[in-house]
mmCIF file of C-alpha atoms in Angstrom:
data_model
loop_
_atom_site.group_PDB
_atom_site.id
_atom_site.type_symbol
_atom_site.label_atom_id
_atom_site.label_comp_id
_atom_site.label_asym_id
_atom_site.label_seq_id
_atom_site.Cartn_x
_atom_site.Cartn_y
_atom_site.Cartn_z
ATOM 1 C CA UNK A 732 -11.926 -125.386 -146.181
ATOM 2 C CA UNK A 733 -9.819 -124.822 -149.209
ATOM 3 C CA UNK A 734 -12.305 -123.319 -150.823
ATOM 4 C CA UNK A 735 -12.502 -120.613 -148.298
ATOM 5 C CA UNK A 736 -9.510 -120.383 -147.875
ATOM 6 C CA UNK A 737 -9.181 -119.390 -151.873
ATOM 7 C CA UNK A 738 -12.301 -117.048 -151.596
ATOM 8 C CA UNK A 739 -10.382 -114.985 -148.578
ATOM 9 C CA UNK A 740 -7.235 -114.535 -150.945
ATOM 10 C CA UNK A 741 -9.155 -112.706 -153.680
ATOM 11 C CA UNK A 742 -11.182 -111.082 -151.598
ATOM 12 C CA UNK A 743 -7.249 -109.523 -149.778
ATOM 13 C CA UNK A 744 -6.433 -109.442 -153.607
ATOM 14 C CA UNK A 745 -9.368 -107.310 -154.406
ATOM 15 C CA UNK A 746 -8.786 -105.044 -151.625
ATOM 16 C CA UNK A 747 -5.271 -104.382 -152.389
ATOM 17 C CA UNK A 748 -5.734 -103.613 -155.782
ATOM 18 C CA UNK A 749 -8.307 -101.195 -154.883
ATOM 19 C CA UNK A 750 -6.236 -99.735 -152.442
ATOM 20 C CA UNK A 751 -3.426 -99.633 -154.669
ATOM 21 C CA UNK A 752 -5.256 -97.560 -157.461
ATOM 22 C CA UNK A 753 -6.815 -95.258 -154.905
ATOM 23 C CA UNK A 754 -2.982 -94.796 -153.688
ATOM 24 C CA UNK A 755 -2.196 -93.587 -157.257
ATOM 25 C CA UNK A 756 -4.950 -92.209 -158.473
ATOM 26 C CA UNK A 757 -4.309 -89.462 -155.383
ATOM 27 C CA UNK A 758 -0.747 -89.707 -156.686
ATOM 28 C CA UNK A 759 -1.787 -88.620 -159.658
ATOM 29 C CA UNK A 760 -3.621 -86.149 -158.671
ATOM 30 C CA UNK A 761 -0.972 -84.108 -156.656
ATOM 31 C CA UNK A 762 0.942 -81.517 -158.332
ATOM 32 C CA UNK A 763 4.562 -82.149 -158.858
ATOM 33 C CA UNK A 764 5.653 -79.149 -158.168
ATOM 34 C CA UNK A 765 5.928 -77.945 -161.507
ATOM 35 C CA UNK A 766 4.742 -74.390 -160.654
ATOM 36 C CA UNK A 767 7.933 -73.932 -159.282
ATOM 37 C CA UNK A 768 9.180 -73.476 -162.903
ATOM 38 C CA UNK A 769 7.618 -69.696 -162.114
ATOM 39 C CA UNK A 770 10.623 -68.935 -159.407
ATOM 40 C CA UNK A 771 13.155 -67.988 -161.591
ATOM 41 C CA UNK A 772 15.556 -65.114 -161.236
ATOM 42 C CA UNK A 773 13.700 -61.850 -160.167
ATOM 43 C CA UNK A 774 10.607 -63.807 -160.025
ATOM 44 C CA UNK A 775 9.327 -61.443 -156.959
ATOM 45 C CA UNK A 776 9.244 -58.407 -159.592
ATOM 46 C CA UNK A 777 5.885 -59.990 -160.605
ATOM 47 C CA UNK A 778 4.053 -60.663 -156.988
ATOM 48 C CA UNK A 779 1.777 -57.745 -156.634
ATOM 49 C CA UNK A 780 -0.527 -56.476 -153.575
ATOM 50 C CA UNK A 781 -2.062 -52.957 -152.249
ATOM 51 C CA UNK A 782 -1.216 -54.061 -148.741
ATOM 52 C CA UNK A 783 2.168 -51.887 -148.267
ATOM 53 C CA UNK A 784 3.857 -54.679 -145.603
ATOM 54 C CA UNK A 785 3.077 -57.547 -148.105
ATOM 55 C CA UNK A 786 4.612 -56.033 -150.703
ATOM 56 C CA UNK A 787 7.517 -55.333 -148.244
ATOM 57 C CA UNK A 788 8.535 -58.649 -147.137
ATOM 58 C CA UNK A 789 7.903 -60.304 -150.900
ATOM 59 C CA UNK A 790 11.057 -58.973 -152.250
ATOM 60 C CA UNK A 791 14.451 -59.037 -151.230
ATOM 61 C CA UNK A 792 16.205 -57.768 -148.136
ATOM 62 C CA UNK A 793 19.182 -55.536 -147.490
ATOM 63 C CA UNK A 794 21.554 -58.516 -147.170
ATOM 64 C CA UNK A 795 23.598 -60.157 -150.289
ATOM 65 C CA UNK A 796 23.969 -63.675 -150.137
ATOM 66 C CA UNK A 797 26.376 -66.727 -150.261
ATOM 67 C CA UNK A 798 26.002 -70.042 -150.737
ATOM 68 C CA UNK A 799 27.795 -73.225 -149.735
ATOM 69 C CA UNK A 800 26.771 -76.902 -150.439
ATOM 70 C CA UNK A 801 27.618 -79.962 -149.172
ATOM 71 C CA UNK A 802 27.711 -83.773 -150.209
ATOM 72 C CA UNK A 803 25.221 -86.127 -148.384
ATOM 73 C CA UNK A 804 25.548 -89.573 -148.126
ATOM 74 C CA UNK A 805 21.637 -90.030 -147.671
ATOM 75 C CA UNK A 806 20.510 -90.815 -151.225
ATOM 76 C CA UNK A 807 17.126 -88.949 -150.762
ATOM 77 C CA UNK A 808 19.101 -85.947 -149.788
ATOM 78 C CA UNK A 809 21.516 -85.570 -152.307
ATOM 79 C CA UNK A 810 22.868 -82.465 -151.446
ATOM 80 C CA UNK A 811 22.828 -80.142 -148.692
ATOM 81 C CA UNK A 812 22.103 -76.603 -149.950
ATOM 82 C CA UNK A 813 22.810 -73.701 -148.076
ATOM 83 C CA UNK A 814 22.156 -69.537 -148.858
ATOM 84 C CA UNK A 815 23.281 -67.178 -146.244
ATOM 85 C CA UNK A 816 23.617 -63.544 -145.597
ATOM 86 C CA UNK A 817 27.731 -63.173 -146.825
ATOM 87 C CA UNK A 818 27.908 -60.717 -143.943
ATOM 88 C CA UNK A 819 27.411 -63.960 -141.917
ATOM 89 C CA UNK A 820 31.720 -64.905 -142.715
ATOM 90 C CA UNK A 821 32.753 -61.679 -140.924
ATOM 91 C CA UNK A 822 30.250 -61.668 -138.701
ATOM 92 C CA UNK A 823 31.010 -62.969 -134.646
ATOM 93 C CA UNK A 824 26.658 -63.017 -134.364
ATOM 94 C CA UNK A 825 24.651 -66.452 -134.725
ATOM 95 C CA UNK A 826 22.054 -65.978 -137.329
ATOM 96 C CA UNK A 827 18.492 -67.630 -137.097
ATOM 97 C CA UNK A 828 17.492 -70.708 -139.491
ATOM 98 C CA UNK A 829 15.101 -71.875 -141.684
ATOM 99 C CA UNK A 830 15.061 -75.353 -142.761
ATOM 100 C CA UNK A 831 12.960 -76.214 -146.252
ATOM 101 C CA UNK A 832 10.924 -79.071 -146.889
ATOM 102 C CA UNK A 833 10.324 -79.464 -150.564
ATOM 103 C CA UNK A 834 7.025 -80.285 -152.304
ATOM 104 C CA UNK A 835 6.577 -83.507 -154.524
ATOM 105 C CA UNK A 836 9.074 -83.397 -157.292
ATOM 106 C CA UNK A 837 10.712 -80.504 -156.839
ATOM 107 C CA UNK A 838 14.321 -80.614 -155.538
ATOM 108 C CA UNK A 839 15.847 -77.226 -153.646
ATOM 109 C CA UNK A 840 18.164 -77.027 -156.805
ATOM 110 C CA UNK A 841 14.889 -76.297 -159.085
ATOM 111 C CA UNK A 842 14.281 -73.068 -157.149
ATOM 112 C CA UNK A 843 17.026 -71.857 -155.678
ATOM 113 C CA UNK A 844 16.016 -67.924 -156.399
ATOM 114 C CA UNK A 845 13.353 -68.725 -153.554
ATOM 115 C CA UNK A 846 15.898 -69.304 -151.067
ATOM 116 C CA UNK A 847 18.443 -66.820 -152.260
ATOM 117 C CA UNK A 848 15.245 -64.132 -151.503
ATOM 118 C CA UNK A 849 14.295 -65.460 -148.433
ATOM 119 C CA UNK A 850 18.347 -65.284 -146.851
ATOM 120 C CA UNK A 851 18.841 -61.488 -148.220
ATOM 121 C CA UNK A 852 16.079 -61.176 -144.289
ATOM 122 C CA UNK A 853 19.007 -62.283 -142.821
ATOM 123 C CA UNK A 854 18.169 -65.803 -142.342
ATOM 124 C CA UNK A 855 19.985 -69.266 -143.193
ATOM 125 C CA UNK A 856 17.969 -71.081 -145.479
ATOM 126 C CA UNK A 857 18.619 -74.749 -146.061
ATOM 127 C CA UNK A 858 17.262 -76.838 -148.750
ATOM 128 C CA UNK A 859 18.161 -80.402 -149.975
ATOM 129 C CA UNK A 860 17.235 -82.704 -153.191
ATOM 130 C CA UNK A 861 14.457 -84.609 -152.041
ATOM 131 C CA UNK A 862 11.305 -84.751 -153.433
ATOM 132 C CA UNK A 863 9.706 -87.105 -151.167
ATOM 133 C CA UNK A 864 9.452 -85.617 -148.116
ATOM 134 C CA UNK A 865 5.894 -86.348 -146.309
ATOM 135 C CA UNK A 866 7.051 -88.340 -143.152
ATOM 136 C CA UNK A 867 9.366 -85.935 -142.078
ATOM 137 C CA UNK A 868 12.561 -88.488 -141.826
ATOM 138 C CA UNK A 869 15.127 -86.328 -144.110
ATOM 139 C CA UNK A 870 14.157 -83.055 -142.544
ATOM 140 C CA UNK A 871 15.311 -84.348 -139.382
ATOM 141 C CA UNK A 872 18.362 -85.673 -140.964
ATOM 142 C CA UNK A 873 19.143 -82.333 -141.835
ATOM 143 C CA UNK A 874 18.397 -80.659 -138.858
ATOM 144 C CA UNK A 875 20.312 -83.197 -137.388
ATOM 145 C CA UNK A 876 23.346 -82.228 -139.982
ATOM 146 C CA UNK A 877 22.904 -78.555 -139.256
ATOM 147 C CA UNK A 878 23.270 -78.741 -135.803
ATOM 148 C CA UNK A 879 26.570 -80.584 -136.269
ATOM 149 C CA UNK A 880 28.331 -78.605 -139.164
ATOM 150 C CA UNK A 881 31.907 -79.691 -139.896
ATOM 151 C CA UNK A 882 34.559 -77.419 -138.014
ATOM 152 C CA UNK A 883 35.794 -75.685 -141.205
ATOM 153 C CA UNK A 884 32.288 -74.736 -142.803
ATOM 154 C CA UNK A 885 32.285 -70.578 -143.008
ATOM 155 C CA UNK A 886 28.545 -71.578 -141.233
ATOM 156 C CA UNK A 887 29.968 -73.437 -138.278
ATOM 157 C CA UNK A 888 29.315 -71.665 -135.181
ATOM 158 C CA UNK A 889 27.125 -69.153 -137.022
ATOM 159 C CA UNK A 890 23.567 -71.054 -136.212
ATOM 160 C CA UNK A 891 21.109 -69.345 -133.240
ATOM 161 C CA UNK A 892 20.019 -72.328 -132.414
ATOM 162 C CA UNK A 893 17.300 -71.362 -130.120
ATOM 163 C CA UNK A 894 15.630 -69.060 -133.186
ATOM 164 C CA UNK A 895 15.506 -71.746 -135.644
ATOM 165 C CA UNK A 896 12.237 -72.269 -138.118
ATOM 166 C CA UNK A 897 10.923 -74.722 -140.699
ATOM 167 C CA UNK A 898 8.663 -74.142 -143.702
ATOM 168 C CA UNK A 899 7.031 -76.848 -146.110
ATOM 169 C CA UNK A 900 4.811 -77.096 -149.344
ATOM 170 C CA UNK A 901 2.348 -79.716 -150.394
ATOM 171 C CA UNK A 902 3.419 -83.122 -149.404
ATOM 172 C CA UNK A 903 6.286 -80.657 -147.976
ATOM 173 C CA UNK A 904 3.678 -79.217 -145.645
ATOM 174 C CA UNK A 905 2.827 -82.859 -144.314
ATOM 175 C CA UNK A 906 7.235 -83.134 -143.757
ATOM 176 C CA UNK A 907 7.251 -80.426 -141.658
ATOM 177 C CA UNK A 908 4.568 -81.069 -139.233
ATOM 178 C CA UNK A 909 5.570 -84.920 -139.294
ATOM 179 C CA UNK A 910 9.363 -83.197 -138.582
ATOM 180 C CA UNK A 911 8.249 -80.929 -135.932
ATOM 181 C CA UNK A 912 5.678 -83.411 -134.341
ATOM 182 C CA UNK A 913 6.865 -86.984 -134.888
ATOM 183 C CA UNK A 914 11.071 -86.844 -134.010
ATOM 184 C CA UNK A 915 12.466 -85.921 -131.128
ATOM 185 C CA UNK A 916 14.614 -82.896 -132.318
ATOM 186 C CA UNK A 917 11.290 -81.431 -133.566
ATOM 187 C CA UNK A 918 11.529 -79.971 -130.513
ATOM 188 C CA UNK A 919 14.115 -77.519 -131.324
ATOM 189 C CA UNK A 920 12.150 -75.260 -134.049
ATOM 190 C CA UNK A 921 10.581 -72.552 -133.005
ATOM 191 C CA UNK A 922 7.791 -71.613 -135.259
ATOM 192 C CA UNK A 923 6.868 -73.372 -138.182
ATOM 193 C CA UNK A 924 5.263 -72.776 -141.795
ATOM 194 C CA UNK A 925 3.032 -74.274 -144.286
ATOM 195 C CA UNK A 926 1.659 -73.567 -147.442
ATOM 196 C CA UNK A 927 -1.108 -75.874 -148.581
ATOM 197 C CA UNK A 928 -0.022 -78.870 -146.439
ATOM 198 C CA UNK A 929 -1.688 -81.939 -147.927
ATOM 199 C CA UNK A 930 -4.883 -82.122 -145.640
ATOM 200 C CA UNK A 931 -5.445 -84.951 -142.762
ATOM 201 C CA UNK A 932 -6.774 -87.812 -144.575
ATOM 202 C CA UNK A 933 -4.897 -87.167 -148.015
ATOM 203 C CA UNK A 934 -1.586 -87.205 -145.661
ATOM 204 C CA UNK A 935 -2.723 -90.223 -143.838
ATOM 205 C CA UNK A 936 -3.765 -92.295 -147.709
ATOM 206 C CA UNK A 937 -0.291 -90.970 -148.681
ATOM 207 C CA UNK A 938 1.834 -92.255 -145.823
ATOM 208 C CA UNK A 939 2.566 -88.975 -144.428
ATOM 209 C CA UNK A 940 0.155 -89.113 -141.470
ATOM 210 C CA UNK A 941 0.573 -86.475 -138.854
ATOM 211 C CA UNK A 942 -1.466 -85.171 -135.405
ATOM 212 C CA UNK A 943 -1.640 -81.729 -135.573
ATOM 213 C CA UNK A 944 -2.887 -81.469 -132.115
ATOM 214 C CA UNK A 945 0.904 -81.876 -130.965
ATOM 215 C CA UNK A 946 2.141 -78.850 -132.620
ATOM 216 C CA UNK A 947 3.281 -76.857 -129.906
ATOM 217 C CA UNK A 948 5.049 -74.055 -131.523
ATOM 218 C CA UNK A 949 3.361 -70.776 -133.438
ATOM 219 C CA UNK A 950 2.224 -72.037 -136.433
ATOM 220 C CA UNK A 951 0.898 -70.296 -139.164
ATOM 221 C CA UNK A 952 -0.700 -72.218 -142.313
ATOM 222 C CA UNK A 953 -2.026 -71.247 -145.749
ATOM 223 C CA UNK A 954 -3.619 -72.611 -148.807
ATOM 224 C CA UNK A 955 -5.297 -71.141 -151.905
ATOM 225 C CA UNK A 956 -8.945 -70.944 -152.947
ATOM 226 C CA UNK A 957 -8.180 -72.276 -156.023
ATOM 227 C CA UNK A 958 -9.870 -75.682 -157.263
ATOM 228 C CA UNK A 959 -6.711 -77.582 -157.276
ATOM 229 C CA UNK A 960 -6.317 -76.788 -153.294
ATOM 230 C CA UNK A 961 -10.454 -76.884 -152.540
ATOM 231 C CA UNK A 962 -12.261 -79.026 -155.111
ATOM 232 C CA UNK A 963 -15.267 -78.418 -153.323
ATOM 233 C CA UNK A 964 -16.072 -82.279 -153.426
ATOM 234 C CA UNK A 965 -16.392 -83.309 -149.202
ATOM 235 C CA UNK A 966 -12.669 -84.683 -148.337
ATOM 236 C CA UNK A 967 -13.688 -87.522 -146.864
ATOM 237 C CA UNK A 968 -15.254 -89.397 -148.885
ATOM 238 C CA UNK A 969 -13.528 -87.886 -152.567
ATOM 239 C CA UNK A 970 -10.195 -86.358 -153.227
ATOM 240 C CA UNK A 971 -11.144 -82.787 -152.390
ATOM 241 C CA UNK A 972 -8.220 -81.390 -153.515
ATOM 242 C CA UNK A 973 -4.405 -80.875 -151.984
ATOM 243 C CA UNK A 974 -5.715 -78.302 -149.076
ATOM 244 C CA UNK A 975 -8.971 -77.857 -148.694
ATOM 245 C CA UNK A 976 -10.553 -74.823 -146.205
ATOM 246 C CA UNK A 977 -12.177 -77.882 -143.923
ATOM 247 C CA UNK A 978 -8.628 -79.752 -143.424
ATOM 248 C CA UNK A 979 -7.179 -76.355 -142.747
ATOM 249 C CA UNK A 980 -9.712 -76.130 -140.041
ATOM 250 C CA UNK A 981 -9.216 -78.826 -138.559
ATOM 251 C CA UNK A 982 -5.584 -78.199 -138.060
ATOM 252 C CA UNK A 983 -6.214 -74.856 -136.947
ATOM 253 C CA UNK A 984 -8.915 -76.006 -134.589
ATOM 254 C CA UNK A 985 -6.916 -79.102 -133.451
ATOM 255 C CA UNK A 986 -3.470 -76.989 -131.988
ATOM 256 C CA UNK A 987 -4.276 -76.146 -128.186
ATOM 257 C CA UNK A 988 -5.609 -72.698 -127.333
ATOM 258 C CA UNK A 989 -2.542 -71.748 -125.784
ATOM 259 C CA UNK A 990 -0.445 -72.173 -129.217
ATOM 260 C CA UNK A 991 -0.291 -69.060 -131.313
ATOM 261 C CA UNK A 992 -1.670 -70.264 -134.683
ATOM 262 C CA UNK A 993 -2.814 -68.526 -137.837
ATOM 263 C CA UNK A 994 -4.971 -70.182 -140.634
ATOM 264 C CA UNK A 995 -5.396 -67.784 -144.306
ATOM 265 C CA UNK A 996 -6.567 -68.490 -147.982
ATOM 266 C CA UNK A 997 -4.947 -66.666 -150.658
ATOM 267 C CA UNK A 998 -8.314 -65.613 -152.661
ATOM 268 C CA UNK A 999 -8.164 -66.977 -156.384
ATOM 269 C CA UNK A 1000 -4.611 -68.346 -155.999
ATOM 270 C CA UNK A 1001 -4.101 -72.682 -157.303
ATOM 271 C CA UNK A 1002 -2.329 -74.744 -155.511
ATOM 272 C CA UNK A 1003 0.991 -74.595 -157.548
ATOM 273 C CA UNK A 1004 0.929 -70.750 -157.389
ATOM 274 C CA UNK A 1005 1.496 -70.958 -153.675
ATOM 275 C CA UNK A 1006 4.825 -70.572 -153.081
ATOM 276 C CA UNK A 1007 4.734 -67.177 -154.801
ATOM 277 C CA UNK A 1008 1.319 -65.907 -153.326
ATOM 278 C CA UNK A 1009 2.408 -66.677 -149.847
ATOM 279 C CA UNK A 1010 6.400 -65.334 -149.916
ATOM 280 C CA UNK A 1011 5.602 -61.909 -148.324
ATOM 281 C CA UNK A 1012 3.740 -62.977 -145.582
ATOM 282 C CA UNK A 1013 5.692 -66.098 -144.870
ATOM 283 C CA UNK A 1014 8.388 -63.782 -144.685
ATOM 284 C CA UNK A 1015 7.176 -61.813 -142.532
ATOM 285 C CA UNK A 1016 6.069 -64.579 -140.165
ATOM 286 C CA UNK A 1017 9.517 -65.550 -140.137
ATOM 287 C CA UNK A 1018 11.048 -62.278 -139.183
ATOM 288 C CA UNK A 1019 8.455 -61.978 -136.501
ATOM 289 C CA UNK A 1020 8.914 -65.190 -134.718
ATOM 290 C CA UNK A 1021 12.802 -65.665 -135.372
ATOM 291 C CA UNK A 1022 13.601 -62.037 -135.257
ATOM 292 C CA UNK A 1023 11.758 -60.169 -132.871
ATOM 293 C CA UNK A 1024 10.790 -57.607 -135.695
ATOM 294 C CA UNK A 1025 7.426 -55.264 -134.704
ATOM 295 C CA UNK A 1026 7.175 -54.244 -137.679
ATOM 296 C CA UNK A 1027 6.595 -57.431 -139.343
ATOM 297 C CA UNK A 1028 4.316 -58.205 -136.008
ATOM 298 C CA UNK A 1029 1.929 -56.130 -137.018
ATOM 299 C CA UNK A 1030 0.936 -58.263 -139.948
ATOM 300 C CA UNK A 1031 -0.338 -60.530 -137.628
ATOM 301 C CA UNK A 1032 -1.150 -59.666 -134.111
ATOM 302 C CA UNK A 1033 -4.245 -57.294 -133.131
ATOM 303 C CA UNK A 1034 -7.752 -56.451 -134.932
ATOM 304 C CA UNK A 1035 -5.625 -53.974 -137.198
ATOM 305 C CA UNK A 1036 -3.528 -56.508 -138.301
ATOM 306 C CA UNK A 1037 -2.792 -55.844 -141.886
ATOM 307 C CA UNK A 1038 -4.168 -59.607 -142.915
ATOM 308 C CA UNK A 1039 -7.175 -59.341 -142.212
ATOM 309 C CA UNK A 1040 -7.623 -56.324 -144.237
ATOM 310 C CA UNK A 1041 -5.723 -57.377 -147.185
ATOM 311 C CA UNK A 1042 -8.011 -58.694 -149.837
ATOM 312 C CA UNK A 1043 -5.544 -61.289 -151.211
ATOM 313 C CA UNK A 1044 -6.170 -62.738 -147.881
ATOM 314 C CA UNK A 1045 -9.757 -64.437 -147.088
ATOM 315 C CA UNK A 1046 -10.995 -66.968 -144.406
ATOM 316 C CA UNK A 1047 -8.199 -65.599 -141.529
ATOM 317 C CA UNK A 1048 -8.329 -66.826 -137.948
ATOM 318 C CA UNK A 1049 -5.986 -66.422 -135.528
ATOM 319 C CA UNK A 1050 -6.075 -66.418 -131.751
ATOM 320 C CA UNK A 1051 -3.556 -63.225 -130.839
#
């Protein structure tokens, strides 16, 4: 009996270990966000495309922008981090949000010109510190936080609270569907986007498991083509990189029907190069679905959408 007893110990001590090093060998294998070193000042002078609304929407708007930050007493967190339109002070109008969930590593404060570019739309952008953000639990924290702004921030009162939006990268992209799908004030976003969200399985090895199938908001989600997002090895049986076309499918093909959703690759782009590949037309999903703007509708909705004639763009589906 003791003898068994001993042989069923190593045998959970063999597992573990194995489970263990698969754990960080994954870990390892995720970037840490370092292309984000690319989004420095002006870094939208660089992005390039034919496609005229692309283009658009991947620089900066007519609004100049503030910024306010705030304390948090959530160690993850850190700090609250805020850009704004500075019209948004004189101004009696509510202004949509979008709430930020990072990718691995990579704190709002280590690319702030991202969400100074994406605020000149006219949006609130809010970012925080944390660079662990699959399950989710600090972006509802924040959203929490937002909704309940101290009486003597210039942004209290100034939130539309019914036209409010989250975006995520990476293990970011994970956050936000765990945010949207998993806590009960995901239920106040409106749309939601993701740029190569770590796929099903990787999410669920990593902790950060989410069911798609309960989005219930328009939802449009990107990757690259790049090997670091596709390795081409199958995903469920190898790491097949962060977001591979077949977990992108899956999530697309998972959402109900009746859900607007939108599933693109940016042709040739890695996985680190995301955030910049994807700006214009996240932007423009934004504006569309927090906005109201037609113009920025038209990237999207009909056979002449400009995305699926835009040969940055490859492997588009989309239901409207």
């Amino acid at each position: 009996m003791r003898k068994a007893m001993k042989l069923v110990l190593i045998l959970l001590v063999l597992v573990l270990a194995v489970v263990l090093a698969a754990f960080w060998y994954i870990r390892s294998m995720l970037p840490s966000g370092d292309g984000n070193n690319d989004i420095t000042e002006g870094y939208y002078q660089r992005f390039r495309s034919d496609a005229p609304l692309e283009m658009k929407y991947a620089q900066p708007g007519s609004y100049e922008t503030g910024y306010s930050e705030f304390a948090s007493d959530h160690e993850s967190i850190g700090k609250v981090r805020i850009w704004y339109p500075q019209e948004l002070a004189v101004s009696e109008k509510s202004w949509p949000m979008i709430l930020v969930v990072n990718a691995s590593g990579t704190p709002a404060s280590s690319y702030e010109p991202f969400f100074s570019r994406l605020a000149s739309w006219g949006f609130v952008v809010v970012g925080n510190e944390d660079g662990q953000t699959g399950n989710g639990k600090t972006a509802s924290i924040m959203l929490d936080w937002m909704l309940n702004l101290p009486d003597d921030s210039v942004l209290a009162g100034k939130i539309d609270e019914d036209s409010m939006g989250i975006i995520g990268y990476s293990q970011g992209g994970a956050g936000a569907i765990c945010a949207v799908t998993n806590y009960e004030n995901g239920s106040r976003y409106k749309t939601m986007f993701t740029g190569s969200a770590a796929y099903p399985t990787l999410a669920r090895n990593m902790g950060w498991e989410y069911d798609a199938s309960k989005i219930a908001i328009p939802y449009f989600m990107v990757a690259g083509t790049g090997k670091s997002d596709d390795s081409g090895s199958d995903p469920e049986t190898s790491y097949g990189g962060v977001s591979p076309l077949s977990g992108l499918t899956a999530n697309y093909t998972s959402i109900p029907d009746g859900v607007q959703k939108i599933r693109a690759r940016a042709v040739g782009a890695e996985h680190e190069q995301m955030l910049m590949r994807s700006d214009g037309y996240m932007t423009a999903w934004m504006l569309y679905q927090l906005k109201g703007d037609a113009e920025a509708a038209s990237v999207f909705i009909g056979e002449e959408a400009e995305i699926l004639h835009n040969r940055n763009w490859q492997d588009v589906e989309k239901n409207q």
